[in-house]
Amino acid sequence: MAEPYPQPPVHWSGSEPRRILAPDGSVVGPLPDDLDTPALRELYRWMVLARRLDRECIALQRQGELTVYPGHEGQEAAQVGSAWALGAGDFVWPTFRELPVALLRGVDAVQYLQYHRGTWHGGPYDPRATHFGPICIPIATQIAHAAGYALGRQLDGSSDVTIAYFGDGATSEGDFHEAANLAGVRRLPLILFCQNNGWAISVPTASQTAGEIWRRAEGYGFPGVRVDGNDVLAVYAVTREAAERARSGNGPTLIEALTYRIGAHSTADDAGRYRADPDVQAARAFDPIPRLRTWLVGAGHADDAFVAACDEEAEAFALTVREGVVATPNPPAEWAFDWVYADPPATFERMRVEALATERT
């Protein structure tokens, strides 16, 4: 019997992931019963907006307007689907790649990108207001932060859920295991959301883990689930289930979302040195955006006019963000000297005076 769709990326081998929409847009699993037509259209709209902005950000970096930027093309379903399943009070602990999640949480895109412009460490948006933590570059440290935050909310008697995003490489870090152990012992209201892209920069999944990532949850005493991370409906469904489990006091869940990032690890990376172009082109057959679009149009939830309107909105949105990023002023020079020493030495004070004098001239 012929395969219903092309051969998936190699790191997808093993246990079959949860799936609702096949890569060709056909329905192969039960549809979520709480997503009406407006919600389904919003999932598509957000994925289109996120991808267009992602491409604009790469262009901005190439033009010297951003210092470095980590692209997410191909991972929109994993991020939009999971973020759509969260409640308003739930808190997100991101890596440096969760721009689509940030957009859904109400983070201003220009403020978010100030981190990548080098004008504000972590971004000037308010994590408390958006329930979206500061951008995190160190691998896996945000997972421990998420576990601690979830413990605090549990002690507060809150029903809020905490979610930590991370890549497959982070599961080889001690922070992941310490956080998972604490989450299991204390039955924390925590979702551990792994976007398994198959590459930890240049290291393939098979070279840094011997088993399937979702199965690690069993050793810590809580469920794990493997999902097709390019199927936005399946991602939404498993994240909603994990959130309901956490909210009801039944503890954490580890989600392994199988996906594939089309671009490089970041604009500072040359993925062509370790990743074959035919593999990248083959992965495009699993693109999450045309998958959802095909089903939406075929099922009567959308038409060509809606698709065109999303594209037009995305173009305008990207232009607005570009204008805001380019117009962002440089931070005051004194910020480089603030909060460094409680009692600044004379040499440091001399450097400060000279730098500020140079800025004024």
XYZ file of C-alpha atoms in Angstrom:
361
model
C 0.000 0.000 0.000
C 1.424 3.377 -1.000
C 2.271 6.016 1.555
C -0.527 8.633 1.799
C 2.097 11.381 1.862
C 5.869 11.753 1.420
C 8.429 10.245 3.763
C 8.631 12.362 6.936
C 11.874 13.722 8.411
C 14.052 11.007 9.928
C 13.569 12.149 13.542
C 9.826 11.480 13.187
C 10.468 7.720 13.071
C 9.241 5.538 15.925
C 5.938 5.981 17.707
C 3.163 7.420 15.582
C 2.306 10.949 16.735
C -1.192 12.209 17.469
C -2.562 13.666 14.268
C -5.856 15.156 13.099
C -4.943 16.589 9.708
C -2.673 14.644 7.372
C -0.111 16.647 5.368
C -2.498 16.681 2.398
C -5.213 18.304 4.515
C -7.399 15.237 4.910
C -8.935 14.427 8.285
C -7.413 11.384 9.983
C -8.457 11.968 13.589
C -11.312 13.405 15.664
C -11.661 17.159 15.240
C -11.641 19.338 18.398
C -15.229 19.912 19.477
C -14.627 23.391 20.864
C -13.232 25.147 17.783
C -15.874 26.936 15.732
C -15.310 28.491 12.312
C -14.076 31.872 13.636
C -11.533 30.120 15.874
C -10.313 27.892 13.062
C -9.876 30.918 10.834
C -7.943 32.689 13.579
C -5.510 29.775 13.859
C -4.762 30.122 10.160
C -4.556 33.911 10.325
C -2.046 33.867 13.167
C 0.168 31.334 11.413
C 0.218 33.483 8.268
C 1.003 36.640 10.258
C 3.779 34.882 12.155
C 5.433 33.496 9.035
C 5.356 36.790 7.157
C 6.831 38.598 10.150
C 9.488 35.905 10.498
C 10.651 36.491 6.945
C 10.630 40.238 7.511
C 12.791 39.814 10.610
C 15.367 37.840 8.658
C 15.443 40.623 6.069
C 15.844 43.217 8.835
C 18.814 41.323 10.241
C 20.459 41.033 6.829
C 20.046 44.787 6.435
C 21.714 45.495 9.777
C 18.562 46.483 11.672
C 18.671 43.433 13.992
C 21.827 41.975 15.506
C 20.809 38.319 15.159
C 17.488 36.596 14.692
C 16.328 32.965 15.172
C 13.768 32.022 12.537
C 10.766 29.774 13.156
C 9.416 29.021 9.661
C 7.850 25.565 9.734
C 7.100 25.673 13.453
C 4.046 27.942 13.334
C 1.536 25.179 14.087
C 3.418 23.997 17.166
C 3.443 27.509 18.577
C 0.067 28.870 17.505
C -1.787 25.664 18.346
C -0.312 25.391 21.819
C -0.719 29.094 22.620
C -4.369 29.022 21.511
C -5.064 26.343 24.153
C -3.854 28.526 27.050
C -6.001 30.574 29.401
C -5.545 34.287 29.969
C -3.869 33.754 33.354
C -1.541 30.977 32.221
C 2.135 31.914 32.069
C 4.617 31.240 29.252
C 8.352 30.713 29.737
C 9.872 30.989 26.237
C 13.209 30.390 24.597
C 14.426 32.912 22.011
C 12.210 31.544 19.213
C 8.616 31.846 20.430
C 7.643 34.964 18.487
C 4.291 33.449 17.350
C 3.427 32.616 20.969
C 4.382 36.141 22.001
C 2.052 37.621 19.396
C -0.885 35.540 20.645
C -0.158 36.593 24.229
C -0.448 40.239 23.248
C 3.244 41.115 23.247
C 4.008 44.106 21.028
C 6.178 42.817 18.170
C 8.390 45.904 18.067
C 9.040 45.681 21.799
C 9.781 41.967 21.442
C 12.286 42.638 18.687
C 14.139 45.248 20.714
C 15.953 42.279 22.233
C 17.206 41.200 18.821
C 18.022 44.811 17.957
C 20.205 45.005 21.049
C 18.376 47.923 22.658
C 16.733 46.152 25.602
C 17.741 42.877 27.206
C 14.748 40.548 27.226
C 12.473 43.120 25.602
C 10.718 46.062 27.313
C 7.266 44.456 27.313
C 5.726 43.712 30.710
C 5.849 39.944 31.474
C 3.229 40.337 34.187
C 0.734 42.007 31.874
C 1.310 39.651 28.938
C 1.981 36.472 30.942
C 4.956 35.929 28.643
C 8.370 35.737 30.274
C 11.575 37.410 29.120
C 13.293 35.996 26.046
C 15.743 33.329 27.203
C 18.969 32.527 25.327
C 20.694 30.018 27.700
C 19.545 26.520 26.806
C 16.961 25.004 29.194
C 17.298 27.484 32.072
C 13.747 28.729 31.490
C 12.429 25.210 32.198
C 13.689 25.402 35.778
C 12.223 28.904 36.048
C 8.887 27.540 34.835
C 8.899 24.752 37.414
C 9.619 27.233 40.179
C 6.907 29.573 38.964
C 4.413 26.691 38.740
C 5.273 25.696 42.293
C 4.649 29.239 43.448
C 1.266 29.384 41.733
C 0.389 26.006 43.215
C 1.226 27.278 46.711
C -0.896 30.361 45.988
C -3.870 28.092 45.366
C -4.157 29.345 41.788
C -5.658 27.298 38.954
C -3.311 28.911 36.437
C -1.110 26.703 34.282
C 2.538 27.294 33.422
C 4.093 26.225 30.119
C 7.775 26.029 29.216
C 8.868 25.937 25.587
C 12.174 24.366 24.576
C 13.883 22.457 21.802
C 15.055 18.873 21.585
C 18.598 19.863 22.552
C 17.367 21.243 25.862
C 16.265 17.778 26.961
C 19.942 16.844 27.234
C 20.534 19.597 29.791
C 20.359 19.055 33.543
C 17.851 21.893 33.918
C 15.256 19.872 32.015
C 15.677 16.806 34.232
C 15.678 18.793 37.468
C 12.530 20.646 36.441
C 10.793 17.442 35.318
C 11.694 15.696 38.555
C 10.347 18.551 40.685
C 7.218 18.734 38.527
C 6.554 15.033 38.968
C 7.193 14.942 42.711
C 5.061 18.018 43.419
C 2.453 17.343 40.707
C 2.966 20.842 39.389
C 0.486 22.517 37.022
C 3.155 22.558 34.322
C 3.294 21.764 30.614
C 6.725 20.908 29.241
C 6.457 21.659 25.526
C 9.327 20.353 23.395
C 9.515 21.433 19.761
C 11.581 18.601 18.314
C 13.041 20.083 15.159
C 15.503 17.252 14.697
C 18.539 19.475 15.160
C 20.129 21.008 18.244
C 21.927 23.569 16.089
C 24.158 21.158 14.119
C 23.635 18.054 16.288
C 20.896 15.678 15.055
C 18.440 14.256 17.558
C 19.829 10.739 17.143
C 23.264 11.937 18.286
C 22.059 13.479 21.522
C 19.254 11.214 22.741
C 18.847 7.441 22.452
C 15.073 7.286 22.894
C 11.920 9.185 22.120
C 11.685 12.384 24.110
C 8.016 12.039 25.093
C 8.748 8.726 26.812
C 10.993 10.434 29.364
C 7.924 11.640 31.219
C 7.198 8.128 32.500
C 10.402 8.113 34.527
C 9.215 11.218 36.359
C 5.755 9.879 37.044
C 3.591 11.849 34.634
C 2.231 11.439 31.088
C 4.037 12.181 27.876
C 2.482 12.589 24.450
C 3.896 12.724 20.942
C 2.095 14.960 18.476
C 2.520 16.006 14.871
C 3.825 19.499 15.521
C 2.919 20.618 11.998
C -0.762 19.839 12.610
C -2.155 22.882 14.396
C -5.396 21.131 15.350
C -3.616 18.173 16.939
C -1.236 20.477 18.803
C -4.173 22.460 20.117
C -5.969 19.301 21.229
C -3.064 17.769 23.166
C -2.147 21.111 24.775
C -5.752 21.691 25.822
C -5.813 18.224 27.406
C -2.532 18.927 29.216
C -3.831 22.276 30.464
C -7.057 20.706 31.732
C -5.066 18.007 33.496
C -2.809 20.574 35.162
C -5.690 22.875 36.072
C -7.571 20.062 37.765
C -4.631 19.230 40.024
C -3.461 16.106 38.188
C 0.026 17.356 37.486
C 2.337 17.968 34.528
C 2.531 16.686 30.964
C 5.471 16.447 28.564
C 4.529 17.164 24.958
C 6.936 16.294 22.161
C 5.826 18.188 19.054
C 7.532 16.760 15.973
C 8.282 19.576 13.573
C 10.942 20.811 11.167
C 12.390 24.300 10.975
C 12.949 25.224 7.345
C 15.543 27.915 8.005
C 18.828 27.878 9.873
C 19.177 27.799 13.649
C 19.651 31.571 13.473
C 20.962 34.203 11.085
C 24.411 33.508 12.572
C 24.239 29.869 11.444
C 24.980 28.196 8.113
C 22.703 25.156 8.133
C 24.026 24.099 4.740
C 27.193 22.874 6.440
C 25.389 20.044 8.221
C 21.896 19.696 6.731
C 21.240 18.405 3.208
C 19.062 20.613 1.020
C 17.000 17.659 -0.312
C 15.945 16.925 3.276
C 14.825 20.519 3.740
C 12.867 20.463 0.488
C 11.221 17.152 1.447
C 10.177 18.647 4.784
C 8.215 21.341 2.932
C 5.629 18.692 2.092
C 4.673 18.817 5.776
C 4.289 22.615 5.888
C 1.605 23.434 8.485
C 0.072 26.432 6.694
C -1.058 24.854 3.396
C -2.159 21.791 5.386
C -4.664 23.825 7.397
C -5.612 26.021 4.440
C -6.490 23.008 2.282
C -8.784 21.630 4.951
C -10.375 24.982 5.836
C -11.302 25.700 2.232
C -12.411 22.138 1.530
C -14.569 22.017 4.658
C -16.184 25.365 3.925
C -14.632 27.249 6.837
C -12.772 29.626 4.518
C -12.602 30.723 0.904
C -10.093 32.323 -1.432
C -11.141 35.800 -0.331
C -10.317 34.994 3.294
C -6.942 33.528 2.325
C -6.107 36.634 0.282
C -7.210 38.907 3.128
C -4.855 37.099 5.525
C -1.964 37.580 3.112
C -2.764 41.270 2.713
C -3.004 41.774 6.465
C 0.293 39.969 6.949
C 2.033 42.252 4.453
C 0.719 45.364 6.186
C 1.597 43.963 9.612
C 5.169 43.181 8.580
C 5.591 46.693 7.176
C 4.282 48.272 10.379
C 6.658 46.215 12.499
C 9.569 47.055 10.177
C 8.875 50.761 10.527
C 8.682 50.449 14.294
C 11.927 48.488 14.553
C 13.878 50.886 12.334
C 12.546 53.863 14.304
C 13.603 52.391 17.656
C 16.207 54.762 19.164
C 19.475 53.621 20.639
C 19.426 53.253 24.424
C 21.190 55.876 26.546
C 24.902 55.169 26.970
C 24.637 55.312 30.757
C 22.639 52.081 30.706
C 25.872 50.233 29.970
C 27.195 51.398 33.336
C 24.102 51.136 35.512
C 23.725 48.243 37.971
C 27.263 46.956 37.399
C 28.959 47.886 40.676
C 27.507 48.779 44.061
C 30.706 50.751 44.702
C 32.223 51.608 41.314
C 36.059 51.706 41.237
C 37.801 54.824 39.971
C 38.706 53.212 36.641
C 35.073 52.338 35.996
C 33.924 55.858 36.823
C 36.532 57.278 34.457
C 35.273 55.027 31.657
C 31.724 56.137 32.358
C 32.580 59.844 32.211
C 34.481 59.409 28.955
C 31.696 57.378 27.324
C 28.985 59.851 28.279
C 31.075 62.766 27.081
C 31.553 61.030 23.727
C 27.808 60.402 23.395
C 26.985 64.076 23.997
C 29.384 65.228 21.313
